[in-house]
Amino acid sequence: MQRLRVAPPSRAYDVLVGRGALDELGAAVAALGTSGQVVVCSDGHVAPLYLERVGAGLRAAGFEISHIVIPPGEGQKTLARVEEAYGVLYERGIGRGDTVVALGGGVVGDLFGYVAATYQRGLRLVQAPTTLLAQVDAGVGGKTGVDFRAGKNHVGAFYQPWLVVVDPDVLRTLPVRELRSGAAEVVKYGLMAGGRLLDEVEAAAQNGALDAERFDEALIAGCLEEKIAVVEDDEREETGNRAVLNLGHTVGHAVEAAGGFSRFTHGEAVALGLRAALRLSVELCGLPQSEADRGAALLDALGLPAHAAGLDPEEVAGLIRRDKKAGPEGVAYVLLEGLGRPRTGLRVPSDLEREVVAWLTSE
Ligand SMILES: NC(=O)c1ccc[n+]([C@@H]2O[C@H](COP(=O)([O-])OP(=O)(O)OC[C@H]3O[C@@H](n4cnc5c(N)ncnc54)[C@H](O)[C@@H]3O)[C@@H](O)[C@H]2O)c1
Ligand SMILES: [Zn+2]
């Protein structure tokens, strides 16, 4: 079991990473000095698999527990679900000293993280991410929120958890498409970090079918160390340093939106965005072609898409220009000067941007 420390300005906390970590959750919450009620929040896929186990550990540690289970899917990240959860917490007399455990993927983590951030101005929050994407990304860093009208994550709060529990064993039940989607984020960290982490990601990607065993404690912890360093440096996305996590996401978000948020998973769209970033990095940042090829080969090995055939390039280009993170001077890209050497805040000439989008959407 590894214990990583996250120490952003607002509050420090630990991330437990290891096989069987879910069985340690109860004792780890007790070790925080918490007493009182614990509400385990999950979705309809994850609850039947893991809720009983987590509940048993919490009960054994002396907690009074109850649960909230929502249907699965991004469509649940709504203010209506938030209000419904407030109602349940109110009926159960939940207050400041009590704890919310978010057991599930990024949807459960974002939604119940926001509930915990806002109910009575803040309950104790424990993130127990169960998708690869949430284990390496959403579970750590303190971004919580819901979708509002057309705005994804439009309403939310920065709210760090008290504890994060990451058990790679739960990935065994994850559908392979979700596993692959998370793998795109793992590649992102590998390209950002270079060095040993990139070697490890490559080793995990080689030979044979994609399965959960490839994403072990060491690999997940390696990705988390990258995320933690960035979050500690720029907790609330103020200095611009957190932007490095956006590698592959400028084009990725546009592809995801152009596909109506259903054609591509987030990770598939990010994989396409990473391919665009690699190509732009060669053109604009001096990334050697051989290093760009190495990155693309890694995405290939994981079975991540190479083309978004059938998307309208004009629409994708338009969506890039409307990027949520665009500043007054336009869209700022994260590109690579080399593997492990990201640079933020870069402008891409519009003709080159069009060319790359046309390439991605061809075939
Ligand atoms: N807060 C952040 O920093 C951050 C970062 C990245 C993404 N996100 C958010 O995360 C969300 C996407 O998260 P996601 O990809 O985890 O999606 P998700 O939560 O929808 O989970 C994907 C699917 O897998 C199922 N599932 C989860 N764990 C499982 C398991 N162990 N076994 C079997 N099935 C399981 C879920 O029920 C769901 O059907 C988006 O809403 C995105 O905005 C947040
Ligand atoms: Zn992402």
XYZ file of C-alpha atoms and ligand atoms in Angstrom:
408
model
C 0.000 0.000 0.000
C 1.321 3.437 -0.887
C 0.389 6.578 0.985
C 0.798 9.769 -1.044
C 0.473 13.181 0.563
C -1.340 16.037 -1.151
C -0.590 19.404 0.426
C -2.307 22.275 -1.408
C -2.772 25.548 0.506
C -6.337 24.798 1.640
C -5.891 21.422 3.329
C -3.499 18.486 3.231
C -4.689 14.903 2.891
C -3.495 11.422 2.055
C -4.151 9.202 -0.927
C -4.027 5.475 -0.163
C -3.180 3.457 -3.256
C -3.045 -0.317 -3.255
C -4.826 -3.567 -3.892
C -7.392 -4.120 -1.158
C -7.358 -0.420 -0.158
C -11.159 -0.432 -0.180
C -11.100 -2.801 2.808
C -8.951 -0.288 4.701
C -11.317 2.612 4.094
C -13.225 2.270 7.377
C -10.092 2.216 9.496
C -8.551 5.054 7.471
C -11.630 7.246 8.036
C -11.517 6.427 11.746
C -7.831 7.375 11.795
C -8.804 10.886 10.667
C -10.370 11.342 14.072
C -13.831 11.342 12.566
C -16.816 10.068 14.484
C -20.462 10.250 13.642
C -22.408 9.245 10.581
C -21.034 8.228 7.210
C -23.120 8.419 4.043
C -21.744 6.233 1.262
C -22.793 7.647 -2.114
C -22.562 5.589 -5.268
C -24.247 4.683 -8.548
C -26.284 1.741 -9.792
C -23.308 -0.064 -11.326
C -20.834 0.372 -8.514
C -23.113 -0.015 -5.477
C -24.002 -3.702 -6.063
C -20.295 -4.496 -6.510
C -18.597 -2.586 -3.704
C -21.014 -0.816 -1.381
C -21.418 -3.729 1.018
C -17.664 -4.140 1.342
C -17.076 -0.479 2.092
C -20.048 -0.434 4.475
C -18.733 -3.456 6.378
C -15.350 -1.797 6.924
C -16.969 1.400 8.136
C -19.298 -0.471 10.479
C -16.376 -2.451 11.874
C -14.646 0.879 12.573
C -17.668 1.949 14.619
C -19.513 4.223 12.202
C -23.222 4.531 11.735
C -23.689 4.290 7.987
C -26.332 4.886 5.351
C -26.199 5.291 1.601
C -27.445 7.183 -1.439
C -27.425 5.440 -4.815
C -28.089 7.290 -8.079
C -28.481 5.841 -11.582
C -25.210 5.719 -13.556
C -24.171 8.246 -16.180
C -23.148 11.834 -16.867
C -26.845 12.767 -17.098
C -26.966 12.529 -13.297
C -24.601 15.453 -12.744
C -27.467 17.899 -12.206
C -28.576 20.422 -9.612
C -31.767 18.369 -9.262
C -29.680 15.422 -7.983
C -27.768 17.762 -5.697
C -31.001 19.044 -4.186
C -32.323 15.527 -3.809
C -29.165 14.535 -1.925
C -29.488 17.616 0.341
C -32.983 16.354 1.155
C -31.704 12.934 2.187
C -28.920 14.463 4.308
C -31.473 16.763 5.954
C -33.837 13.900 6.773
C -30.974 11.921 8.278
C -29.793 14.830 10.392
C -26.354 14.917 8.801
C -24.183 17.790 10.006
C -20.698 19.274 9.915
C -18.769 16.469 11.595
C -20.282 13.782 9.378
C -18.699 12.210 6.332
C -19.673 11.646 2.711
C -17.869 8.831 0.903
C -18.063 9.150 -2.916
C -17.689 5.579 -4.171
C -17.701 5.505 -7.963
C -16.402 7.105 -11.124
C -15.942 10.782 -11.854
C -19.677 11.379 -12.012
C -20.224 10.210 -8.436
C -17.060 12.004 -7.278
C -17.967 15.335 -8.879
C -21.638 15.268 -7.861
C -21.259 14.129 -4.260
C -18.057 16.128 -3.884
C -20.159 19.200 -4.666
C -22.871 18.065 -2.263
C -20.239 17.642 0.465
C -18.666 21.012 -0.386
C -21.924 22.916 -0.059
C -24.160 21.148 2.458
C -23.856 23.103 5.710
C -20.826 24.783 4.103
C -18.869 21.599 4.036
C -19.065 18.006 5.208
C -16.074 15.719 5.437
C -15.454 14.178 2.037
C -13.724 10.915 1.189
C -13.154 10.084 -2.466
C -13.083 6.393 -3.377
C -12.675 6.507 -7.176
C -13.525 3.290 -9.034
C -12.761 4.066 -12.698
C -9.237 4.398 -14.034
C -10.050 7.953 -15.097
C -11.212 8.886 -11.632
C -8.304 7.067 -9.943
C -5.632 8.970 -11.858
C -7.495 12.233 -12.291
C -10.919 13.147 -10.909
C -10.502 11.689 -7.400
C -7.614 13.976 -6.476
C -7.379 17.734 -6.830
C -10.563 19.089 -5.345
C -12.627 19.966 -8.390
C -16.281 19.196 -7.746
C -19.386 20.191 -9.625
C -22.310 19.475 -11.889
C -23.388 20.299 -15.423
C -25.724 23.246 -15.979
C -27.669 23.739 -19.236
C -25.092 23.333 -22.023
C -22.210 23.969 -19.646
C -20.264 20.906 -18.558
C -19.036 21.320 -14.971
C -20.503 24.825 -15.121
C -21.473 24.958 -11.439
C -19.031 23.738 -8.841
C -16.493 24.357 -6.135
C -12.889 23.651 -5.339
C -13.166 21.379 -2.322
C -10.374 19.083 -1.295
C -11.275 15.711 0.208
C -10.091 14.561 3.641
C -8.885 11.269 2.196
C -8.710 9.456 -1.145
C -8.753 5.653 -1.351
C -7.634 4.093 -4.643
C -7.976 0.326 -5.041
C -6.738 -0.896 -8.452
C -8.572 -4.210 -7.891
C -11.912 -2.569 -8.635
C -10.781 -1.926 -12.210
C -11.355 -5.629 -12.901
C -15.086 -5.055 -13.162
C -14.771 -1.916 -15.267
C -16.002 -2.272 -18.875
C -13.012 -2.353 -21.245
C -14.116 0.805 -23.055
C -14.018 2.697 -19.752
C -10.620 1.197 -18.972
C -9.315 2.328 -22.356
C -10.791 5.779 -21.807
C -8.857 6.101 -18.545
C -5.747 4.797 -20.288
C -5.709 7.953 -22.446
C -5.247 10.020 -19.281
C -2.478 7.658 -18.193
C -0.754 8.321 -21.539
C -1.201 12.045 -20.931
C 0.734 11.782 -17.662
C 3.379 9.660 -19.366
C 3.905 12.293 -22.069
C 3.921 15.112 -19.504
C 6.405 13.376 -17.235
C 8.593 11.475 -19.692
C 11.340 9.419 -18.048
C 10.448 6.450 -15.928
C 6.711 7.035 -15.879
C 6.601 7.021 -19.679
C 8.608 3.772 -19.712
C 6.130 2.252 -17.265
C 3.142 3.342 -19.325
C 4.757 1.812 -22.399
C 5.424 -1.429 -20.572
C 1.784 -1.557 -19.470
C 0.584 -0.955 -23.027
C 2.561 -3.701 -24.745
C 1.504 -7.169 -25.818
C -1.979 -8.461 -25.638
C -5.445 -7.446 -24.651
C -6.137 -4.451 -22.507
C -6.993 -5.596 -18.996
C -7.084 -4.154 -15.526
C -3.922 -5.966 -14.361
C -1.844 -3.573 -16.433
C -2.834 -0.626 -14.297
C -1.206 -1.541 -11.033
C -0.461 0.353 -7.862
C 2.901 1.665 -9.093
C 1.544 3.003 -12.370
C -1.493 4.673 -10.803
C 0.638 6.167 -8.025
C 3.095 7.453 -10.657
C 0.290 9.258 -12.479
C -1.070 10.631 -9.213
C 2.326 12.041 -8.278
C 2.217 14.100 -11.467
C -1.275 15.358 -10.737
C -0.463 16.057 -7.082
C 2.586 18.169 -7.933
C 0.484 20.334 -10.252
C -2.429 20.671 -7.830
C -0.153 21.692 -4.963
C 1.402 24.304 -7.189
C -1.857 25.802 -8.473
C -4.782 24.553 -6.418
C -7.439 26.853 -7.850
C -6.236 27.250 -11.420
C -4.960 30.753 -10.746
C -1.294 30.845 -11.709
C -1.755 28.983 -14.954
C 0.461 26.099 -13.838
C -2.485 23.733 -13.519
C -3.059 24.248 -17.239
C -0.407 21.641 -18.004
C -3.022 18.995 -17.116
C -4.866 20.218 -20.181
C -2.450 18.495 -22.550
C -4.570 16.957 -25.312
C -7.737 18.491 -23.908
C -8.107 21.589 -26.101
C -8.787 19.563 -29.224
C -10.107 16.668 -27.105
C -12.956 18.675 -25.606
C -13.932 19.956 -29.059
C -13.982 16.416 -30.487
C -16.001 15.193 -27.505
C -18.553 17.974 -27.972
C -18.717 17.570 -31.777
C -19.515 13.903 -31.180
C -22.450 14.948 -29.033
C -20.733 13.588 -25.877
C -21.819 10.113 -26.933
C -19.754 9.111 -29.941
C -16.451 9.306 -28.096
C -15.757 8.735 -24.443
C -13.783 11.494 -22.770
C -10.603 9.420 -23.007
C -11.099 8.566 -26.675
C -11.495 12.268 -27.410
C -8.417 13.048 -25.306
C -6.443 10.436 -27.272
C -7.338 12.303 -30.466
C -6.399 15.553 -28.767
C -3.048 14.078 -27.752
C -2.402 13.059 -31.353
C -3.155 16.627 -32.426
C -0.887 17.987 -29.680
C 1.969 15.697 -30.730
C 1.704 16.848 -34.320
C 1.453 20.533 -33.376
C 4.416 20.077 -31.043
C 6.561 18.895 -33.945
C 5.482 21.894 -36.025
C 5.729 24.567 -33.357
C 7.817 23.411 -30.408
C 10.651 21.430 -31.868
C 9.398 18.069 -30.599
C 11.496 15.543 -32.541
C 9.370 13.493 -34.958
C 10.698 10.280 -33.398
C 9.315 11.337 -29.984
C 5.946 12.224 -31.511
C 5.919 8.784 -33.138
C 6.671 7.206 -29.777
C 3.647 8.942 -28.263
C 1.374 7.951 -31.150
C 2.580 4.339 -30.977
C 1.613 4.250 -27.313
C -1.925 5.389 -28.135
C -2.060 2.768 -30.911
C -0.896 0.010 -28.552
C -3.739 0.829 -26.177
C -6.269 0.650 -29.008
C -7.143 4.322 -28.737
C -8.616 5.945 -31.867
C -6.433 7.550 -34.509
C -9.141 9.401 -36.405
C -12.478 11.006 -35.717
C -13.807 10.194 -39.162
C -17.141 11.736 -40.017
C -16.941 14.724 -37.693
C -17.360 18.084 -39.350
C -13.933 19.797 -39.274
C -15.530 23.255 -39.304
C -17.567 22.379 -36.263
C -14.531 21.019 -34.419
C -12.485 24.132 -35.267
C -15.367 26.343 -34.109
C -15.627 24.448 -30.838
C -11.876 24.829 -30.231
C -12.238 28.596 -30.540
C -15.056 28.555 -27.975
C -12.925 26.559 -25.517
C -13.907 27.336 -21.918
C -10.271 27.996 -21.043
C -9.652 30.417 -23.926
C -8.208 33.727 -22.740
C -8.521 37.188 -24.321
C -5.854 36.313 -26.884
C -7.523 33.115 -27.952
C -7.034 29.468 -27.203
C -3.910 28.532 -25.261
C -2.518 25.119 -26.109
C -0.310 22.870 -24.040
C 2.358 21.379 -26.281
C 5.573 19.427 -25.796
C 9.111 20.637 -26.439
C 10.121 17.082 -25.741
C 8.625 14.085 -23.966
C 8.459 15.188 -20.333
C 8.810 18.867 -21.284
C 5.353 20.439 -21.622
C 4.856 24.131 -22.348
C 1.633 26.007 -21.673
C 0.005 29.094 -23.121
C 0.908 28.508 -26.754
C -0.989 29.990 -29.700
C -1.532 27.913 -32.801
C -1.943 29.736 -36.131
C -5.461 29.132 -37.421
C -4.376 27.609 -40.743
C -2.254 25.028 -38.941
C -5.087 24.347 -36.499
C -7.413 23.737 -39.450
C -4.917 21.453 -41.099
C -4.573 19.310 -37.994
C -8.333 19.165 -37.470
C -8.816 18.163 -41.140
C -6.227 15.391 -40.636
C -7.967 14.131 -37.479
C -11.407 14.090 -39.051
C -10.298 12.492 -42.338
C -10.798 8.873 -43.542
N -13.022 16.543 -10.807
C -12.103 16.373 -11.718
O -10.957 16.817 -11.587
C -12.442 15.601 -12.948
C -11.415 15.184 -13.806
C -11.761 14.411 -14.907
C -13.082 14.091 -15.145
N -14.059 14.505 -14.291
C -15.472 14.142 -14.505
O -15.572 12.739 -14.378
C -16.692 12.289 -15.145
C -16.287 11.056 -15.914
O -15.843 10.085 -14.996
P -15.770 8.540 -15.362
O -15.104 8.380 -16.660
O -15.239 7.882 -14.166
O -17.304 8.187 -15.648
P -18.482 7.550 -14.759
O -18.445 8.012 -13.380
O -19.702 7.801 -15.549
O -18.135 5.995 -14.801
C -18.148 5.305 -16.034
C -19.035 4.067 -15.971
O -18.373 3.031 -15.258
C -19.190 2.531 -14.195
N -18.252 2.094 -13.160
C -17.490 2.874 -12.367
N -16.640 2.123 -11.662
C -16.864 0.841 -11.981
C -16.271 -0.386 -11.594
N -15.220 -0.437 -10.777
N -16.779 -1.537 -12.121
C -17.798 -1.473 -13.011
N -18.372 -0.349 -13.441
C -17.908 0.802 -12.930
C -20.083 3.692 -13.862
O -21.270 3.239 -13.240
C -20.356 4.271 -15.238
O -21.343 3.528 -15.897
C -17.107 13.441 -16.012
O -18.311 13.970 -15.503
C -15.986 14.454 -15.871
O -16.426 15.773 -15.970
C -13.747 15.246 -13.206
Zn -9.418 14.449 -19.038
